[in-house]
Tab-separated table of C-alpha atoms in Angstrom:
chain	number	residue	atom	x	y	z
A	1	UNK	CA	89.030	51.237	58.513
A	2	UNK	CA	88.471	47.771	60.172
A	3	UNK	CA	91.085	45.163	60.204
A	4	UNK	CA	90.411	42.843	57.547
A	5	UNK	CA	89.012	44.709	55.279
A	6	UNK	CA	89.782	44.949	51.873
A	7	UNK	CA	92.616	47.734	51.190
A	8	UNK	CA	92.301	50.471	48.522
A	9	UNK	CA	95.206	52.185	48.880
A	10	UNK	CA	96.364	55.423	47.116
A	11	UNK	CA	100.421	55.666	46.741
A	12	UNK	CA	99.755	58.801	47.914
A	13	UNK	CA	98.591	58.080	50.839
A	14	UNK	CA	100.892	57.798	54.060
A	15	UNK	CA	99.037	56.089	57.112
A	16	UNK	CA	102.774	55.500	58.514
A	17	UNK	CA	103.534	58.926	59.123
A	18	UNK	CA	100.834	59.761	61.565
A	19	UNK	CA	101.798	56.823	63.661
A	20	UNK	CA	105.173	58.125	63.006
A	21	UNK	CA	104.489	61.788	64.397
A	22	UNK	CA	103.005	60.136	67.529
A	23	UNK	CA	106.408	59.298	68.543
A	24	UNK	CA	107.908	62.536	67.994
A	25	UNK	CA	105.233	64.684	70.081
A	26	UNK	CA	105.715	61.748	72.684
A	27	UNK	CA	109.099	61.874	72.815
A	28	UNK	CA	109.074	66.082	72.141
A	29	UNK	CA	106.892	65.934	76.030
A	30	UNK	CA	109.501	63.551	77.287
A	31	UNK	CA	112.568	65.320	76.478
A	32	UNK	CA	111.301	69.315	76.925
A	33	UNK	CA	111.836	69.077	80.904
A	34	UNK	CA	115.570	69.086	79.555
A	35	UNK	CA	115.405	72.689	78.743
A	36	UNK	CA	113.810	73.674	81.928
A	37	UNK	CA	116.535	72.084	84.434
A	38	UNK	CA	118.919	74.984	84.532
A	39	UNK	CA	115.674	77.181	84.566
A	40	UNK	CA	114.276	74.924	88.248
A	41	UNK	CA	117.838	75.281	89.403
A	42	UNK	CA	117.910	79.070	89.127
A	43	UNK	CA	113.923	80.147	89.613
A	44	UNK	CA	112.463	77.587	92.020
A	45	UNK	CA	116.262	77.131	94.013
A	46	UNK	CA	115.687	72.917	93.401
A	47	UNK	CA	118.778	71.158	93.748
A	48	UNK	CA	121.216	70.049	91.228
A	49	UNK	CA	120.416	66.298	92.284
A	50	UNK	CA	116.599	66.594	92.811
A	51	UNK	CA	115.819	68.366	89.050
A	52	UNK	CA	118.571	65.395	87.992
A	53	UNK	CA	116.964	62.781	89.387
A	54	UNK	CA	113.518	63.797	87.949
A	55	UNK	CA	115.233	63.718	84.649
A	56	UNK	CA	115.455	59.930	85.342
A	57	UNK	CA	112.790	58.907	87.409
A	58	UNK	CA	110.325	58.807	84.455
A	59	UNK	CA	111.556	55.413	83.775
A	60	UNK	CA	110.347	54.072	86.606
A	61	UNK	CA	107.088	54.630	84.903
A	62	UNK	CA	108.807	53.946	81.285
A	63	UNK	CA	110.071	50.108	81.991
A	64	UNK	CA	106.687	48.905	82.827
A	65	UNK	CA	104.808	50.250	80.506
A	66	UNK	CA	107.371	48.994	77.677
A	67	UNK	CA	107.061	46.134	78.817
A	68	UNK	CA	103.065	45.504	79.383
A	69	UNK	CA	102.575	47.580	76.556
A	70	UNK	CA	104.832	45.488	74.118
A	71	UNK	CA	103.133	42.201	75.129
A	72	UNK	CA	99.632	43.758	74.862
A	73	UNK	CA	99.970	45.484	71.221
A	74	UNK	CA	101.079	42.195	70.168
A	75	UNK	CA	97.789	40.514	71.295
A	76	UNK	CA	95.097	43.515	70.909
A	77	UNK	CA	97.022	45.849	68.125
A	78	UNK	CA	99.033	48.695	67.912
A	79	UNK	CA	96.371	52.068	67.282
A	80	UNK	CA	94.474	51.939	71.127
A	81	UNK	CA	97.566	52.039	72.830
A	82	UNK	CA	99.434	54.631	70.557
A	83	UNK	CA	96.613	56.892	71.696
A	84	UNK	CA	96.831	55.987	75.531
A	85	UNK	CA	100.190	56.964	74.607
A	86	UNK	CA	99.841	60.577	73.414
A	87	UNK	CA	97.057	61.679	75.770
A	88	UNK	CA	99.187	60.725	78.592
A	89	UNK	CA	101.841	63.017	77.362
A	90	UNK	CA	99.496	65.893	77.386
A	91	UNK	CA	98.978	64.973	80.540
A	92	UNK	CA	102.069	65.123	81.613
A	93	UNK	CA	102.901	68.270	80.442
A	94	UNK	CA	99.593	69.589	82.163
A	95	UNK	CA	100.614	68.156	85.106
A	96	UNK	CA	104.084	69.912	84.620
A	97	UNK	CA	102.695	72.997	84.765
A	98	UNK	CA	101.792	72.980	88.593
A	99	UNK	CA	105.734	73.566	89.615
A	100	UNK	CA	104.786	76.457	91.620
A	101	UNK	CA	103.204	74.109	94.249
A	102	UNK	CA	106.744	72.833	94.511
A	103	UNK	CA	108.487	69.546	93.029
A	104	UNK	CA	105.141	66.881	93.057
A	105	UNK	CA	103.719	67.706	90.018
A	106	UNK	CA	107.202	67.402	88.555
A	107	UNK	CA	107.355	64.063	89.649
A	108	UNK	CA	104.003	63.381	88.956
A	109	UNK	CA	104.208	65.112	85.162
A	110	UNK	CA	107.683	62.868	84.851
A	111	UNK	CA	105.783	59.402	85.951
A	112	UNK	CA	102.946	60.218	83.276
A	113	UNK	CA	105.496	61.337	80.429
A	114	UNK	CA	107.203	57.739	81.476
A	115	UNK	CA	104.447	55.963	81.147
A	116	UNK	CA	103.432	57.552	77.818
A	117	UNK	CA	106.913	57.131	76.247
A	118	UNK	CA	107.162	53.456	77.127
A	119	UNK	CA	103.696	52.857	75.318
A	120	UNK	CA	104.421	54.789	72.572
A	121	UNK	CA	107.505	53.332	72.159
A	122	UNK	CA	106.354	49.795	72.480
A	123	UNK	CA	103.092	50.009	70.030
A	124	UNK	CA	103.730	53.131	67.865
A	125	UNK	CA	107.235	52.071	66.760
A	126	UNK	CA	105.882	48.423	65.839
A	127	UNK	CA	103.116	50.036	64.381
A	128	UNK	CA	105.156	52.227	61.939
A	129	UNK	CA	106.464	49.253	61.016
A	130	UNK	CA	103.711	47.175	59.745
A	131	UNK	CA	102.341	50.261	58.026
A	132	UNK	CA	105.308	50.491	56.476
A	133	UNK	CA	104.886	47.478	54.565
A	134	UNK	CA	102.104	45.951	52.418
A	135	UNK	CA	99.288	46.546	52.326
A	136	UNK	CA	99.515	49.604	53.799
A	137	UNK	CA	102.509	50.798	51.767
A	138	UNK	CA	103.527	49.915	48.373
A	139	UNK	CA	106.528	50.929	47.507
A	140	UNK	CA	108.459	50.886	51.430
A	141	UNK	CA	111.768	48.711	51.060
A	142	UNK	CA	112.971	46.257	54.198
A	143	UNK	CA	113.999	48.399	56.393
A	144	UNK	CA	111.727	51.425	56.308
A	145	UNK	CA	109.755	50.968	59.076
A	146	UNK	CA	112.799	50.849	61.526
A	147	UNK	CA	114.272	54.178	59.736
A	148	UNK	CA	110.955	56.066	59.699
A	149	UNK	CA	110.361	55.291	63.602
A	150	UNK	CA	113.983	55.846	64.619
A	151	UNK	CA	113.798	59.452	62.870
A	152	UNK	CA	110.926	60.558	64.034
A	153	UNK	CA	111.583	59.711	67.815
A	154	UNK	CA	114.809	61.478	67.564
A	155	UNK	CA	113.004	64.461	65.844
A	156	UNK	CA	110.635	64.831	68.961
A	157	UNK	CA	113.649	63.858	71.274
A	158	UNK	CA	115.982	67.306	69.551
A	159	UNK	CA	112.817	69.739	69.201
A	160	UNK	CA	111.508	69.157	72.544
A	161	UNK	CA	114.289	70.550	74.562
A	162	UNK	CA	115.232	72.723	71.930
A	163	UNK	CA	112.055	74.624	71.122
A	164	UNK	CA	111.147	74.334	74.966
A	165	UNK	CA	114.800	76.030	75.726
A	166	UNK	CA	113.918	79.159	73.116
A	167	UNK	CA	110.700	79.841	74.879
A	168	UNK	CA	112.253	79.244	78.507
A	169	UNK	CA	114.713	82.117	77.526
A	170	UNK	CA	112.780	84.311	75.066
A	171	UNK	CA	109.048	83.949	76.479
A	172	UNK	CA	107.237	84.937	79.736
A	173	UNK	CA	105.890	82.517	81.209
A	174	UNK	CA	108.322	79.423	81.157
A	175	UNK	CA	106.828	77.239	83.664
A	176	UNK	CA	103.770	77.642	81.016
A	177	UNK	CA	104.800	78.016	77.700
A	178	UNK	CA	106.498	75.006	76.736
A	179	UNK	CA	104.242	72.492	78.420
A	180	UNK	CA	101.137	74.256	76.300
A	181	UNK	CA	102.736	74.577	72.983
A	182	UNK	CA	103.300	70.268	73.438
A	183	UNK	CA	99.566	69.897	74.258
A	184	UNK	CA	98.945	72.204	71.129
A	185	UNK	CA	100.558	69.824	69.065
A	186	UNK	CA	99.159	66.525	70.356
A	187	UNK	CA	95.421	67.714	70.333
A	188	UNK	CA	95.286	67.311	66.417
A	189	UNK	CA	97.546	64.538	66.131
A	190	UNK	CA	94.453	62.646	67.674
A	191	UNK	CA	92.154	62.968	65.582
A	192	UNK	CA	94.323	62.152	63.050
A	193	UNK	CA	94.936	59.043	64.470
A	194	UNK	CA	91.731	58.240	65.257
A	195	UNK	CA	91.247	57.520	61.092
A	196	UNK	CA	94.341	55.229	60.582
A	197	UNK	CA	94.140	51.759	60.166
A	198	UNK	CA	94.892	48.495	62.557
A	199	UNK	CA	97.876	46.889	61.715
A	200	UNK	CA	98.186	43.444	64.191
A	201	UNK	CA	95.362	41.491	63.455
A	202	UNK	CA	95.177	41.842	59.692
A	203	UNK	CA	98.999	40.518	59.911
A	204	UNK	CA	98.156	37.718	62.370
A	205	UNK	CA	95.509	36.201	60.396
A	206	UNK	CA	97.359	36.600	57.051
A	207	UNK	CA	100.489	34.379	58.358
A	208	UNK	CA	97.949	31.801	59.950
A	209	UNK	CA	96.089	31.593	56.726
A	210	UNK	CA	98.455	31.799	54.451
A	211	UNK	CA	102.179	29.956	55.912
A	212	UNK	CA	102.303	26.379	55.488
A	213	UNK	CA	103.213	23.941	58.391
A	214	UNK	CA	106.653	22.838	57.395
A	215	UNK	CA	107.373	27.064	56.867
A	216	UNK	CA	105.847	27.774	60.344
A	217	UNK	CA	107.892	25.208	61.825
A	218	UNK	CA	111.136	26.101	60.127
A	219	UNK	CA	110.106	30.196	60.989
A	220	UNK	CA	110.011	29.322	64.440
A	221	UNK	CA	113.488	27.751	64.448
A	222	UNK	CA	114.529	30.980	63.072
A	223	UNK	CA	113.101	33.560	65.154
A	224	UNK	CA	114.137	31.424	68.556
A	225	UNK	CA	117.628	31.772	67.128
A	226	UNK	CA	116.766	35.515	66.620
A	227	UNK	CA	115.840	35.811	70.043
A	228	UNK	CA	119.212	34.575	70.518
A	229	UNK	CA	120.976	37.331	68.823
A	230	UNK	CA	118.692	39.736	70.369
A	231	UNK	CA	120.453	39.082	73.994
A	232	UNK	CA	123.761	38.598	72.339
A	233	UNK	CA	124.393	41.227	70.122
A	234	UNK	CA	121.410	44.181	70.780
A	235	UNK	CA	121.297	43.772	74.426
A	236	UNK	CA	124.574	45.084	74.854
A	237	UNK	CA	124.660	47.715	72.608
A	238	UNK	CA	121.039	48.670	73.461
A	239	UNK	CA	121.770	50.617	76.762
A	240	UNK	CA	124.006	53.398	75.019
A	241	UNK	CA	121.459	54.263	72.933
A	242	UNK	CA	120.353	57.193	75.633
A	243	UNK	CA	122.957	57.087	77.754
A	244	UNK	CA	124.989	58.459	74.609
A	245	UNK	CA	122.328	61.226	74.225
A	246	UNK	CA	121.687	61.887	78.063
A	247	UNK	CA	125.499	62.251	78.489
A	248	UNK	CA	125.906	64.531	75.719
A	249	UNK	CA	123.580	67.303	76.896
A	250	UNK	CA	123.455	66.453	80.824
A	251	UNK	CA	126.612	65.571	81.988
A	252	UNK	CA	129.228	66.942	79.966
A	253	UNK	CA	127.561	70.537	80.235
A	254	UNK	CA	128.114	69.838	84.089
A	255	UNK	CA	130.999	68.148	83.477
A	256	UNK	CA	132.996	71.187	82.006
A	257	UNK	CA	133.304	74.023	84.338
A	258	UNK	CA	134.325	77.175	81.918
A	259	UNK	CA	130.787	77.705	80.879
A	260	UNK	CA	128.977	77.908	84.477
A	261	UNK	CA	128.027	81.437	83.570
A	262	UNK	CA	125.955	80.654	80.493
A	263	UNK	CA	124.854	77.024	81.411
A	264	UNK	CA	121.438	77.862	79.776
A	265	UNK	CA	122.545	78.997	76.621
A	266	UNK	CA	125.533	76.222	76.968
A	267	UNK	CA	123.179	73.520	78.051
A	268	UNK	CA	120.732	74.234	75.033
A	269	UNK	CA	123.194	74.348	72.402
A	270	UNK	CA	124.258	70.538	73.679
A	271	UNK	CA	120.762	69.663	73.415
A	272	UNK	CA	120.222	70.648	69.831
A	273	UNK	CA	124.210	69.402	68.925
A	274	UNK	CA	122.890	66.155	70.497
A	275	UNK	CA	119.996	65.722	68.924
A	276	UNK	CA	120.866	67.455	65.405
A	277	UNK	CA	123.770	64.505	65.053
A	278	UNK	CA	121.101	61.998	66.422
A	279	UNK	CA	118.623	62.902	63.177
A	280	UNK	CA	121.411	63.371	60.892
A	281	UNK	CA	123.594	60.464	61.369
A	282	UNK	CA	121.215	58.103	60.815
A	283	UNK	CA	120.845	57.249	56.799
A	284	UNK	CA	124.339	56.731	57.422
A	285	UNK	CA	123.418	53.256	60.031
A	286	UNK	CA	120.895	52.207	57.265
A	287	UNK	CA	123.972	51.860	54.860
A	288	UNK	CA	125.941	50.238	57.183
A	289	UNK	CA	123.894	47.743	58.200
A	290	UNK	CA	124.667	44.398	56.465
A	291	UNK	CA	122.265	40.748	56.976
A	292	UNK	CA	125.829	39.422	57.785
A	293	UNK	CA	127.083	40.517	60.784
A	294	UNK	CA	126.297	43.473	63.006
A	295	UNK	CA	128.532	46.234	61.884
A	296	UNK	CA	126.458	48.801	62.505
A	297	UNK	CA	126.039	48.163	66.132
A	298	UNK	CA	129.505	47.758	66.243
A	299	UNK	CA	129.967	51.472	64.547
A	300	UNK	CA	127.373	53.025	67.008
A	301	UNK	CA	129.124	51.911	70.223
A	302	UNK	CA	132.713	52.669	68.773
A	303	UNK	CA	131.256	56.203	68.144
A	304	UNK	CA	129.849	56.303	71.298
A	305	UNK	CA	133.430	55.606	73.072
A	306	UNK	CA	135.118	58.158	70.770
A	307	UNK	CA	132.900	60.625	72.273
A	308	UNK	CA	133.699	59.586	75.775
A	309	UNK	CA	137.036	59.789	75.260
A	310	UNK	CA	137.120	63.329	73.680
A	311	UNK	CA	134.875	64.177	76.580
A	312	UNK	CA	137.674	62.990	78.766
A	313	UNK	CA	140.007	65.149	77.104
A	314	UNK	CA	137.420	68.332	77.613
A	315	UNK	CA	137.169	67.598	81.375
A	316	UNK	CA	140.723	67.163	81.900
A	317	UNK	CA	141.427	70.857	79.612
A	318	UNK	CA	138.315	72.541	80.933
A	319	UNK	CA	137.350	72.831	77.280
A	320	UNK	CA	133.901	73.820	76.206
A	321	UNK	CA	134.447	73.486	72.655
A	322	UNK	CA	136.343	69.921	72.837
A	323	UNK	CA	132.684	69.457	75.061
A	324	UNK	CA	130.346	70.265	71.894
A	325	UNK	CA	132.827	67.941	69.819
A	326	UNK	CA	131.967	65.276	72.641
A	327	UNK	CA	127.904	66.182	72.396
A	328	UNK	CA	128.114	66.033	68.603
A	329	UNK	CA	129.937	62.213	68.379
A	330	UNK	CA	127.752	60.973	71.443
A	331	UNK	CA	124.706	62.379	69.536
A	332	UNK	CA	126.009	60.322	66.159
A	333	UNK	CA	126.469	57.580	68.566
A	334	UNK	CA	122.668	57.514	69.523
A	335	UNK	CA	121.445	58.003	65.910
A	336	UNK	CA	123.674	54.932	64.492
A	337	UNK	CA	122.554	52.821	67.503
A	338	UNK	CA	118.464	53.748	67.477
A	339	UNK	CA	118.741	53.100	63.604
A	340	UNK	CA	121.010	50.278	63.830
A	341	UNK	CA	119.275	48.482	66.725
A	342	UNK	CA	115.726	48.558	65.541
A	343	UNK	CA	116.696	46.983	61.920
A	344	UNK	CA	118.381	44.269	63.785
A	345	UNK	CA	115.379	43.790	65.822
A	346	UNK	CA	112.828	44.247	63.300
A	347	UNK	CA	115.141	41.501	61.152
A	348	UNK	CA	114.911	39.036	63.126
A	349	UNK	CA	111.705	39.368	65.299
A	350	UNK	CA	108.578	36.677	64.881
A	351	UNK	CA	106.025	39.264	64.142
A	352	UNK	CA	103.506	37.950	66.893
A	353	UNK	CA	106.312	39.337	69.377
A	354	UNK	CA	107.580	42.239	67.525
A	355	UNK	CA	106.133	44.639	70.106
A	356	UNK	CA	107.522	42.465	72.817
A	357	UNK	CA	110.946	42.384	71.974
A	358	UNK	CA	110.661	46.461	70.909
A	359	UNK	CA	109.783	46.962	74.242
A	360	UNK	CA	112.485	45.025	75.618
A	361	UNK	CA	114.914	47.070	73.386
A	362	UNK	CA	113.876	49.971	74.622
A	363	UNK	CA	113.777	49.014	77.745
A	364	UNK	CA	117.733	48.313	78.197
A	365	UNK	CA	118.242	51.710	75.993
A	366	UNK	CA	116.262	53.957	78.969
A	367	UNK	CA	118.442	51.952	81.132
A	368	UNK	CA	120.673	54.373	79.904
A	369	UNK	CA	118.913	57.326	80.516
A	370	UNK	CA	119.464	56.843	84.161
A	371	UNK	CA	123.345	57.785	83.420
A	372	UNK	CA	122.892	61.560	84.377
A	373	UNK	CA	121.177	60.224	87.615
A	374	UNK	CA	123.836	57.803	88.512
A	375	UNK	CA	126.494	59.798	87.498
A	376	UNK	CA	125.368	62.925	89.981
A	377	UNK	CA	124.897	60.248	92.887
A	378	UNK	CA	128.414	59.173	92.639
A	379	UNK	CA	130.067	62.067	92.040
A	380	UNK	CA	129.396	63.339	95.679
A	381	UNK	CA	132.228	61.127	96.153
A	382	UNK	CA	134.137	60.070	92.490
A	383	UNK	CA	135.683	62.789	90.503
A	384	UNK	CA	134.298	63.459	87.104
A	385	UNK	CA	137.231	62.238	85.414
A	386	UNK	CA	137.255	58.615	87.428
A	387	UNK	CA	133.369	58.581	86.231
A	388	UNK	CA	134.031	59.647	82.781
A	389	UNK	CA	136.868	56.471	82.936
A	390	UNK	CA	134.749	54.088	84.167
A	391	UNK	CA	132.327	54.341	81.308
A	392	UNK	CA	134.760	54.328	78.966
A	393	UNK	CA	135.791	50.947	80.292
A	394	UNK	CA	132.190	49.980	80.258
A	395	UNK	CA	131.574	50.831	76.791
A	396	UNK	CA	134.562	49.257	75.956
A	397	UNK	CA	133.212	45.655	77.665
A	398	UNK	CA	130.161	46.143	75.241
A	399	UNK	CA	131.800	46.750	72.213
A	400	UNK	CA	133.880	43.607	72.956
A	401	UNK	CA	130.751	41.606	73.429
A	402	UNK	CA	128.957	42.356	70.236
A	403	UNK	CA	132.024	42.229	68.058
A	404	UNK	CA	132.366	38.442	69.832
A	405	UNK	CA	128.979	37.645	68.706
A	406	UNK	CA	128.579	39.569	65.913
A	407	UNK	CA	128.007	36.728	63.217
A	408	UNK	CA	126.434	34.687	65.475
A	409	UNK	CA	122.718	33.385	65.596
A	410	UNK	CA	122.134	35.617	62.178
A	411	UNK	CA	118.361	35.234	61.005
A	412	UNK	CA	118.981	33.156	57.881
A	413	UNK	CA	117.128	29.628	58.606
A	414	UNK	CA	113.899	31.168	56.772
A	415	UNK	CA	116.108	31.324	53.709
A	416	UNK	CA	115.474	27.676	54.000
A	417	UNK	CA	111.978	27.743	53.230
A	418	UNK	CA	111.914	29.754	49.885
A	419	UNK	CA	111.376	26.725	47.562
A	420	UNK	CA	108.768	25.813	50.144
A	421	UNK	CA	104.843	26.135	49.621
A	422	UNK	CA	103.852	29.206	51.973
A	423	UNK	CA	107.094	30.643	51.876
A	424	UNK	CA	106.535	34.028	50.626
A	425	UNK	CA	103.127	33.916	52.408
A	426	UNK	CA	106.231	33.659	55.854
A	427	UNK	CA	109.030	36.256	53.821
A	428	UNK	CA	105.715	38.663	54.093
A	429	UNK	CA	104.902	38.317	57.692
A	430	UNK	CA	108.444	38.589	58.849
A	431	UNK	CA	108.903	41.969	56.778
């Protein structure tokens, strides 16, 4: 189907979650090194900060590519890139596969799964949105698009490591296995894709067409003052996204000495606590999120510190249960701020730069995926529990932020425009 042509749509069909399932494989190939750390540690005799710090370097890849790929799905559309994105993850995890020839491809595999992430987070998350909207789906409400994308990335972020960690201990073969059973996945998912629809030009031309110039000029008032918000009260919150998740089944598994013995087993189970509380938390951001203020940010990062405290607690009483509690609220943390973070972006985002400002989003949140990387750095010479204190103050310092701007530079100036000719015609390109 060509953009701009005329739209026959089924309810029964669902050309939103294709695009959607593109960011779970691509986030399945980012996140299934995870399960193999303990296994390079162990097998291969890599060190504790080299298979750490490959964990993180994929976002020297990742930033750029959010970035570039943000700005260029808003001018060319959303489907090309999506499907950069995936067959660079297979690539990846081919290029994953060559550990035996020592740590290169590793770094190699981690730059490609970077670069695919931060295109498929940039174009497939914006694209999920517009498909989840007219024309190309009836009956979504406001918000589904954010919901839809934020669950499925999550998905692919809890099955990667924890399928990957199942076949690492239950399957010969675990510099393989994983890796293939990824690229088994993503060769169908292509073809699939392949038949889905263009979103970004259909939806330029529409709000050209259709949005008068008293609505356009009133639109853009609105969306410079949501750019606003988007530094003042998403920004902050933004980074703890993955540093919640990354700390919840990196660091606190290191972080809490009794289980040393079983650190496989251990380190899996945080994955899938992690993750699990990640997917499962999040219907519960979509009710707290309110046009009026940003609560639900403001939830996320206060769930966030609540697990850094308890994790405090589990360092300080070598305690590997009180460490699963602290997995299980940093993994809640993550869900309520993906979900919570993407509706406020989505709200208040001019849809000719809603793949920009995604990618900036996501940007600042794999800022936070460089925790476990920074964290092992430092404590050659900081004790855990002087780390574990300083991000609590951290997190503290953003929660006090967003609450301070938290009803400020809200996205209601289009309301302004609803007795106006062309105003649904700009209601319609803003959802």
């Amino acid at each position: 189907m060509k953009v701009g042509e005329p739209t026959t749509m089924s309810s029964s069909v669902k050309y939103w979650f294709p695009a959607a399932l593109s960011l779970m494989v691509v986030g399945w190939g980012a996140n299934q090194y995870v399960a193999l750390l303990v296994h390079y540690k162990q097998d291969h005799g890599f060190s504790e900060l080299l298979v750490t710090s490959l964990l993180g370097v994929y976002v020297v890849a990742l930033v750029p590519a959010l970035l570039i790929g943000g700005r260029y799905s808003d001018k060319t559309g959303r489907k090309k890139l999506t499907i950069i994105a995936v067959s660079l993850s297979m690539a990846a995890s081919l290029t994953l596969m060559g550990v035996a020839w020592g740590p290169a491809p590793l770094f190699v595999g981690r730059l490609l799964a970077g670069a695919a992430t931060g295109l498929a987070m940039a174009a497939a998350t914006s694209w999920v949105k517009e498909l989840s909207q007219r024309p190309w789906d009836a009956h979504a409400v406001p918000g589904s698009g954010a919901r839809r994308a934020s669950l499925l990335t999550s998905a692919g972020f809890c099955l990667g490591p924890v399928i990957g960690g199942i076949l690492v201990a239950a399957v010969p073969g675990p510099d393989f296995v994983p890796y293939a059973v990824h690229i088994l996945l993503c060769i169908p998912l292509l073809f699939i894709l392949l038949k889905l629809p263009e979103t970004r030009e259909r939806q330029g031309a529409s709000a050209q067409i259709n949005a008068g110039p008293k609505a356009a000029s009133v639109a853009a008032v609105a969306h410079a003052g949501g750019r606003k918000r988007f530094w003042a009260v998403i920004a902050p919150a933004a980074p703890w996204v993955f540093a919640a998740a990354t700390m919840g089944f990196v660091v606190i598994p290191e972080m809490v000495p009794a289980m040393r013995e079983e650190r496989l087993i251990y380190t899996t189970v945080t994955v899938g606590i992690t993750m699990g509380f990640g997917v499962l938390i999040q219907p519960l951001a979509r009710r707290l999120d309110t046009v009026s203020n940003a609560r639900s940010l403001l939830c996320g990062v206060t769930v966030v510190l609540l697990g850094m405290s308890v994790g405090l607690s589990a360092i300080l009483l070598n305690s590997p249960i009180l460490g699963l509690v602290t997995s299980a609220l940093l993994g809640c943390g993550n869900g309520l701020l993906m979900v919570s973070g993407l509706l406020e972006l989505q709200r208040a985002a001019d849809p000719n730069e809603l793949g920009t400002l995604t990618g900036f989003f996501y940007t600042l949140a794999y800022a936070g995926f460089l925790a476990p990387t920074i964290i092992a750095f430092i404590a050659q010479w900081v004790s855990n529990l002087w780390i574990m204190g300083g991000t609590i103050i951290l997190c503290m310092i953003s929660l006090a932020v967003i609450a301070l701007n938290s009803r400020k530079h809200l996205p209601q100036a289009l309301e302004q425009v609803d007795a106006e000719p062309g105003a649904q015609a700009m209601r319609t390109a803003r959802s």
